[in-house]
PDB file of C-alpha atoms in Angstrom:
ATOM      1  CA  MET A   1      58.370  32.723 103.117  1.00 38.00           C
ATOM      2  CA  THR A   2      59.770  29.598 104.840  1.00 38.00           C
ATOM      3  CA  ARG A   3      62.903  28.148 103.268  1.00 39.00           C
ATOM      4  CA  PRO A   4      63.318  24.384 102.849  1.00 40.00           C
ATOM      5  CA  LYS A   5      65.323  22.801 105.658  1.00 40.00           C
ATOM      6  CA  ASN A   6      68.171  21.817 103.344  1.00 42.00           C
ATOM      7  CA  GLU A   7      68.490  25.268 101.787  1.00 38.00           C
ATOM      8  CA  THR A   8      71.664  27.146 102.644  1.00 39.00           C
ATOM      9  CA  VAL A   9      72.309  30.843 102.413  1.00 36.00           C
ATOM     10  CA  SER A  10      75.755  32.189 101.562  1.00 38.00           C
ATOM     11  CA  PRO A  11      77.257  34.571 104.101  1.00 41.00           C
ATOM     12  CA  GLY A  12      76.306  38.142 103.278  1.00 42.00           C
ATOM     13  CA  ALA A  13      73.543  37.084 100.900  1.00 39.00           C
ATOM     14  CA  THR A  14      70.226  38.893 101.080  1.00 37.00           C
ATOM     15  CA  VAL A  15      67.181  36.703 101.587  1.00 36.00           C
ATOM     16  CA  ARG A  16      64.201  38.152  99.748  1.00 41.00           C
ATOM     17  CA  THR A  17      60.754  37.391 101.036  1.00 40.00           C
ATOM     18  CA  ARG A  18      57.488  37.962  99.248  1.00 45.00           C
ATOM     19  CA  PRO A  19      54.920  39.811 101.330  1.00 49.00           C
ATOM     20  CA  GLY A  20      51.633  38.043 101.904  1.00 59.00           C
ATOM     21  CA  GLY A  21      52.885  34.504 101.375  1.00 86.00           C
ATOM     22  CA  ARG A  22      51.684  31.940  98.889  1.00 84.00           C
ATOM     23  CA  SER A  23      47.987  32.661  99.427  1.00 90.00           C
ATOM     24  CA  GLU A  24      48.438  36.298  98.432  1.00 91.00           C
ATOM     25  CA  ARG A  25      50.581  35.369  95.442  1.00 93.00           C
ATOM     26  CA  VAL A  26      47.880  32.975  94.256  1.00 94.00           C
ATOM     27  CA  ARG A  27      45.192  35.624  94.742  1.00 93.00           C
ATOM     28  CA  ILE A  28      47.156  38.165  92.695  1.00 93.00           C
ATOM     29  CA  ALA A  29      47.866  35.622  89.952  1.00 95.00           C
ATOM     30  CA  VAL A  30      44.190  34.682  89.713  1.00 95.00           C
ATOM     31  CA  MET A  31      43.024  38.297  89.747  1.00 92.00           C
ATOM     32  CA  ASP A  32      45.589  39.340  87.123  1.00 92.00           C
ATOM     33  CA  ALA A  33      44.423  36.477  84.937  1.00 94.00           C
ATOM     34  CA  ALA A  34      40.770  37.394  85.451  1.00 92.00           C
ATOM     35  CA  VAL A  35      41.423  41.032  84.544  1.00 88.00           C
ATOM     36  CA  ASN A  36      43.241  39.887  81.412  1.00 90.00           C
ATOM     37  CA  GLN A  37      40.403  37.541  80.473  1.00 90.00           C
ATOM     38  CA  LEU A  38      37.846  40.332  80.953  1.00 85.00           C
ATOM     39  CA  ALA A  39      39.947  42.733  78.902  1.00 83.00           C
ATOM     40  CA  THR A  40      40.532  40.237  76.120  1.00 86.00           C
ATOM     41  CA  HIS A  41      37.228  38.391  75.885  1.00 85.00           C
ATOM     42  CA  GLY A  42      34.654  40.330  77.930  1.00 81.00           C
ATOM     43  CA  TYR A  43      32.408  39.251  80.785  1.00 80.00           C
ATOM     44  CA  ASN A  44      30.222  36.814  78.840  1.00 78.00           C
ATOM     45  CA  ALA A  45      33.252  34.697  77.933  1.00 86.00           C
ATOM     46  CA  LEU A  46      34.786  34.765  81.417  1.00 87.00           C
ATOM     47  CA  SER A  47      35.676  31.206  82.379  1.00 91.00           C
ATOM     48  CA  ILE A  48      36.967  29.900  85.680  1.00 93.00           C
ATOM     49  CA  ALA A  49      38.788  27.142  83.808  1.00 95.00           C
ATOM     50  CA  ASN A  50      40.602  29.609  81.554  1.00 95.00           C
ATOM     51  CA  VAL A  51      41.473  31.910  84.436  1.00 96.00           C
ATOM     52  CA  ALA A  52      42.862  28.991  86.430  1.00 96.00           C
ATOM     53  CA  ARG A  53      44.905  27.840  83.445  1.00 96.00           C
ATOM     54  CA  GLU A  54      46.370  31.310  82.859  1.00 96.00           C
ATOM     55  CA  ALA A  55      47.103  31.783  86.568  1.00 96.00           C
ATOM     56  CA  GLY A  56      48.792  28.383  86.774  1.00 96.00           C
ATOM     57  CA  VAL A  57      46.558  27.068  89.554  1.00 96.00           C
ATOM     58  CA  ALA A  58      43.998  24.308  89.922  1.00 96.00           C
ATOM     59  CA  GLU A  59      40.376  25.107  89.146  1.00 95.00           C
ATOM     60  CA  THR A  60      39.452  24.042  92.670  1.00 95.00           C
ATOM     61  CA  THR A  61      41.722  26.780  94.000  1.00 95.00           C
ATOM     62  CA  VAL A  62      39.674  29.363  92.125  1.00 95.00           C
ATOM     63  CA  TYR A  63      36.320  27.783  92.993  1.00 94.00           C
ATOM     64  CA  ARG A  64      37.046  27.852  96.717  1.00 93.00           C
ATOM     65  CA  ARG A  65      37.243  31.640  96.772  1.00 92.00           C
ATOM     66  CA  TRP A  66      35.326  32.640  93.636  1.00 91.00           C
ATOM     67  CA  PRO A  67      32.643  29.966  93.110  1.00 89.00           C
ATOM     68  CA  THR A  68      30.919  31.631  90.134  1.00 84.00           C
ATOM     69  CA  PRO A  69      32.002  33.777  87.175  1.00 85.00           C
ATOM     70  CA  ALA A  70      30.118  36.692  88.798  1.00 80.00           C
ATOM     71  CA  ASP A  71      32.228  36.318  91.935  1.00 84.00           C
ATOM     72  CA  LEU A  72      35.367  36.105  89.816  1.00 85.00           C
ATOM     73  CA  ALA A  73      34.442  39.200  87.784  1.00 83.00           C
ATOM     74  CA  GLY A  74      33.584  41.079  90.955  1.00 80.00           C
ATOM     75  CA  GLY A  75      36.934  40.250  92.488  1.00 83.00           C
ATOM     76  CA  ALA A  76      38.769  41.164  89.279  1.00 82.00           C
ATOM     77  CA  VAL A  77      37.101  44.557  89.017  1.00 76.00           C
ATOM     78  CA  ALA A  78      37.877  45.311  92.667  1.00 73.00           C
ATOM     79  CA  HIS A  79      41.482  44.229  92.043  1.00 79.00           C
ATOM     80  CA  LEU A  80      41.674  46.538  89.043  1.00 72.00           C
ATOM     81  CA  ALA A  81      40.359  49.419  91.130  1.00 62.00           C
ATOM     82  CA  GLN A  82      43.405  49.169  93.391  1.00 64.00           C
ATOM     83  CA  THR A  83      45.621  50.439  90.574  1.00 59.00           C
ATOM     84  CA  ASP A  84      46.215  54.155  91.006  1.00 51.00           C
ATOM     85  CA  ASN A  85      45.617  56.423  88.055  1.00 61.00           C
ATOM     86  CA  PRO A  86      47.631  59.651  87.859  1.00 74.00           C
ATOM     87  CA  VAL A  87      45.625  62.666  88.994  1.00 85.00           C
ATOM     88  CA  PRO A  88      46.611  65.810  87.053  1.00 90.00           C
ATOM     89  CA  ASP A  89      47.941  68.879  88.842  1.00 94.00           C
ATOM     90  CA  THR A  90      48.258  71.666  86.271  1.00 95.00           C
ATOM     91  CA  GLY A  91      47.781  74.513  88.736  1.00 95.00           C
ATOM     92  CA  THR A  92      44.273  75.476  87.595  1.00 95.00           C
ATOM     93  CA  LEU A  93      40.869  73.864  87.858  1.00 96.00           C
ATOM     94  CA  GLU A  94      40.227  74.172  84.125  1.00 96.00           C
ATOM     95  CA  GLY A  95      43.585  72.622  83.278  1.00 96.00           C
ATOM     96  CA  ASP A  96      43.040  69.747  85.693  1.00 96.00           C
ATOM     97  CA  LEU A  97      39.519  69.009  84.446  1.00 96.00           C
ATOM     98  CA  ARG A  98      40.618  69.129  80.818  1.00 96.00           C
ATOM     99  CA  THR A  99      43.614  66.867  81.449  1.00 94.00           C
ATOM    100  CA  LEU A 100      41.594  64.400  83.505  1.00 91.00           C
ATOM    101  CA  LEU A 101      38.868  64.055  80.900  1.00 93.00           C
ATOM    102  CA  SER A 102      41.454  63.810  78.113  1.00 93.00           C
ATOM    103  CA  GLN A 103      43.093  60.914  79.973  1.00 86.00           C
ATOM    104  CA  ILE A 104      39.755  59.174  80.433  1.00 85.00           C
ATOM    105  CA  ILE A 105      38.787  59.551  76.779  1.00 88.00           C
ATOM    106  CA  LYS A 106      42.181  58.295  75.642  1.00 84.00           C
ATOM    107  CA  LEU A 107      41.972  55.351  78.022  1.00 78.00           C
ATOM    108  CA  VAL A 108      38.461  54.202  77.130  1.00 79.00           C
ATOM    109  CA  HIS A 109      39.278  54.292  73.440  1.00 80.00           C
ATOM    110  CA  ARG A 110      41.335  51.153  74.085  1.00 76.00           C
ATOM    111  CA  PRO A 111      39.115  48.122  73.294  1.00 78.00           C
ATOM    112  CA  GLU A 112      40.369  46.096  76.252  1.00 72.00           C
ATOM    113  CA  VAL A 113      39.590  48.923  78.694  1.00 73.00           C
ATOM    114  CA  GLU A 114      36.140  49.369  77.187  1.00 78.00           C
ATOM    115  CA  ARG A 115      35.441  45.680  77.812  1.00 77.00           C
ATOM    116  CA  ILE A 116      36.445  46.020  81.467  1.00 74.00           C
ATOM    117  CA  LEU A 117      34.305  49.132  81.929  1.00 75.00           C
ATOM    118  CA  ARG A 118      31.353  47.340  80.389  1.00 77.00           C
ATOM    119  CA  ALA A 119      31.995  44.432  82.731  1.00 74.00           C
ATOM    120  CA  ALA A 120      32.018  46.791  85.713  1.00 72.00           C
ATOM    121  CA  ALA A 121      28.733  48.359  84.608  1.00 75.00           C
ATOM    122  CA  ALA A 122      27.136  44.953  84.052  1.00 73.00           C
ATOM    123  CA  LEU A 123      28.104  43.348  87.362  1.00 69.00           C
ATOM    124  CA  ASP A 124      25.134  41.707  89.069  1.00 70.00           C
ATOM    125  CA  GLY A 125      23.785  44.026  91.776  1.00 73.00           C
ATOM    126  CA  GLY A 126      22.208  41.038  93.494  1.00 76.00           C
ATOM    127  CA  ASN A 127      25.589  39.423  94.056  1.00 74.00           C
ATOM    128  CA  ALA A 128      27.151  40.920  97.194  1.00 76.00           C
ATOM    129  CA  MET A 129      30.760  40.607  95.998  1.00 70.00           C
ATOM    130  CA  SER A 130      29.924  41.974  92.569  1.00 70.00           C
ATOM    131  CA  ALA A 131      27.957  44.906  93.992  1.00 75.00           C
ATOM    132  CA  HIS A 132      30.820  45.730  96.355  1.00 73.00           C
ATOM    133  CA  ALA A 133      33.350  45.418  93.551  1.00 69.00           C
ATOM    134  CA  ARG A 134      31.381  47.711  91.256  1.00 71.00           C
ATOM    135  CA  GLU A 135      31.091  50.314  94.014  1.00 73.00           C
ATOM    136  CA  SER A 136      34.797  49.963  94.802  1.00 67.00           C
ATOM    137  CA  PHE A 137      35.757  50.293  91.139  1.00 65.00           C
ATOM    138  CA  TRP A 138      33.968  53.610  90.668  1.00 70.00           C
ATOM    139  CA  ARG A 139      34.607  54.930  94.177  1.00 71.00           C
ATOM    140  CA  THR A 140      38.364  54.547  93.732  1.00 65.00           C
ATOM    141  CA  ARG A 141      38.286  56.682  90.615  1.00 67.00           C
ATOM    142  CA  PHE A 142      36.065  59.390  92.112  1.00 73.00           C
ATOM    143  CA  THR A 143      38.110  59.575  95.304  1.00 73.00           C
ATOM    144  CA  GLY A 144      41.362  60.097  93.427  1.00 77.00           C
ATOM    145  CA  ALA A 145      39.893  62.634  91.010  1.00 85.00           C
ATOM    146  CA  GLY A 146      38.265  64.456  93.916  1.00 89.00           C
ATOM    147  CA  ARG A 147      41.688  65.801  94.859  1.00 92.00           C
ATOM    148  CA  ILE A 148      41.338  68.138  91.864  1.00 94.00           C
ATOM    149  CA  VAL A 149      38.324  69.752  93.515  1.00 95.00           C
ATOM    150  CA  GLU A 150      40.008  69.970  96.925  1.00 94.00           C
ATOM    151  CA  ARG A 151      42.944  71.854  95.415  1.00 95.00           C
ATOM    152  CA  ALA A 152      40.578  74.188  93.538  1.00 95.00           C
ATOM    153  CA  VAL A 153      38.845  75.022  96.822  1.00 95.00           C
ATOM    154  CA  GLU A 154      42.221  75.730  98.432  1.00 94.00           C
ATOM    155  CA  ARG A 155      43.069  78.120  95.563  1.00 93.00           C
ATOM    156  CA  GLY A 156      39.715  79.865  95.848  1.00 93.00           C
ATOM    157  CA  GLU A 157      38.498  78.683  92.436  1.00 94.00           C
ATOM    158  CA  LEU A 158      35.584  76.814  93.996  1.00 95.00           C
ATOM    159  CA  ALA A 159      33.462  77.558  97.028  1.00 93.00           C
ATOM    160  CA  ALA A 160      34.269  75.859 100.298  1.00 93.00           C
ATOM    161  CA  GLY A 161      32.161  72.747 100.748  1.00 93.00           C
ATOM    162  CA  THR A 162      31.925  71.999  97.026  1.00 95.00           C
ATOM    163  CA  ASP A 163      31.138  68.300  96.629  1.00 95.00           C
ATOM    164  CA  PRO A 164      34.025  66.652  94.716  1.00 94.00           C
ATOM    165  CA  ASP A 165      31.783  63.833  93.497  1.00 91.00           C
ATOM    166  CA  ALA A 166      29.282  66.284  92.025  1.00 94.00           C
ATOM    167  CA  VAL A 167      32.000  68.079  90.034  1.00 96.00           C
ATOM    168  CA  ILE A 168      33.616  64.911  88.693  1.00 94.00           C
ATOM    169  CA  GLU A 169      30.257  63.287  87.919  1.00 93.00           C
ATOM    170  CA  LEU A 170      29.183  66.270  85.824  1.00 95.00           C
ATOM    171  CA  LEU A 171      32.519  66.251  84.011  1.00 96.00           C
ATOM    172  CA  VAL A 172      32.782  62.555  83.136  1.00 92.00           C
ATOM    173  CA  ALA A 173      29.155  61.416  82.885  1.00 93.00           C
ATOM    174  CA  PRO A 174      28.717  62.360  79.196  1.00 95.00           C
ATOM    175  CA  ALA A 175      31.834  60.410  78.214  1.00 92.00           C
ATOM    176  CA  TYR A 176      30.759  57.274  80.059  1.00 88.00           C
ATOM    177  CA  MET A 177      27.200  57.625  78.748  1.00 91.00           C
ATOM    178  CA  ARG A 178      28.475  57.745  75.167  1.00 91.00           C
ATOM    179  CA  LEU A 179      30.774  54.806  75.803  1.00 86.00           C
ATOM    180  CA  LEU A 180      28.236  52.548  77.497  1.00 85.00           C
ATOM    181  CA  LEU A 181      24.871  53.620  76.079  1.00 87.00           C
ATOM    182  CA  THR A 182      25.271  55.337  72.713  1.00 88.00           C
ATOM    183  CA  ASN A 183      27.510  55.309  69.688  1.00 81.00           C
ATOM    184  CA  ARG A 184      28.228  59.029  69.709  1.00 90.00           C
ATOM    185  CA  PRO A 185      31.916  59.929  69.395  1.00 93.00           C
ATOM    186  CA  LEU A 186      34.265  60.685  72.269  1.00 92.00           C
ATOM    187  CA  ASP A 187      35.759  63.684  70.501  1.00 94.00           C
ATOM    188  CA  ASP A 188      37.119  67.185  71.130  1.00 95.00           C
ATOM    189  CA  GLU A 189      33.607  68.626  71.032  1.00 96.00           C
ATOM    190  CA  LEU A 190      32.616  66.383  73.922  1.00 96.00           C
ATOM    191  CA  LEU A 191      35.783  67.293  75.817  1.00 97.00           C
ATOM    192  CA  ASP A 192      35.365  71.048  75.376  1.00 97.00           C
ATOM    193  CA  GLY A 193      31.648  70.990  76.140  1.00 97.00           C
ATOM    194  CA  SER A 194      31.990  68.871  79.263  1.00 97.00           C
ATOM    195  CA  VAL A 195      34.738  71.072  80.724  1.00 97.00           C
ATOM    196  CA  ARG A 196      32.863  74.284  79.844  1.00 96.00           C
ATOM    197  CA  ARG A 197      29.569  73.108  81.366  1.00 96.00           C
ATOM    198  CA  THR A 198      31.263  71.903  84.538  1.00 97.00           C
ATOM    199  CA  LEU A 199      33.105  75.184  85.064  1.00 96.00           C
ATOM    200  CA  LYS A 200      29.953  77.187  84.355  1.00 95.00           C
ATOM    201  CA  ALA A 201      27.791  75.139  86.710  1.00 94.00           C
ATOM    202  CA  PHE A 202      30.105  75.442  89.689  1.00 93.00           C
ATOM    203  CA  ASP A 203      31.129  79.022  88.988  1.00 86.00           C
ATOM    204  CA  ALA A 204      27.433  79.922  89.114  1.00 54.00           C
ATOM    205  CA  ALA A 205      27.060  77.941  92.320  1.00 57.00           C
ATOM    206  CA  GLN A 206      30.006  79.795  93.894  1.00 66.00           C
ATOM    207  CA  LYS A 207      28.643  83.219  92.910  1.00 61.00           C
ATOM    208  CA  SER A 208      25.241  82.416  94.384  1.00 56.00           C
ATOM    209  CA  ALA A 209      26.751  81.089  97.641  1.00 59.00           C
TER     210      ALA A 209
END
């Protein structure tokens, strides 16, 4: 960050710079505001004017990079996907799967998170930025959770070559289906059943390999 010409720095003082410069700070402010708007009001109420106001920037600043609400939502979801979620490491595949799904169920019970997940699912596939953002959003979560499967293979709990995506998809799909498509509860029965079916499916696959 460039200091004004008349700015002086005391001897021994540390000059702190912000990585990325003003453009990156504006991008982060806009994306944080968009995520907050999605979480609070949902996709249908997403407004460039409100996002600009919350971010403290001019509407034209937002329009230049995100010309439509779909573009703005797509960027916000991609921005959200950059936040790392803790991946459990309990020492066993069953423990990791149970902890992971418990975290997901606890998280999606929060109304603001549910709104964001619904926004991610509803992003327009015909909009290039939105389609990329939706893919990025889900890919980030599957890639991180896939480490659970890699460790299970290393411990000999799963067969070599087991597809991490296939394991995690089987585990979490019922929870997301209930959240996004039905009104069935995200309860302990769902948790136990999902973990049990996942372990059984891939244990059978390992024995037949």
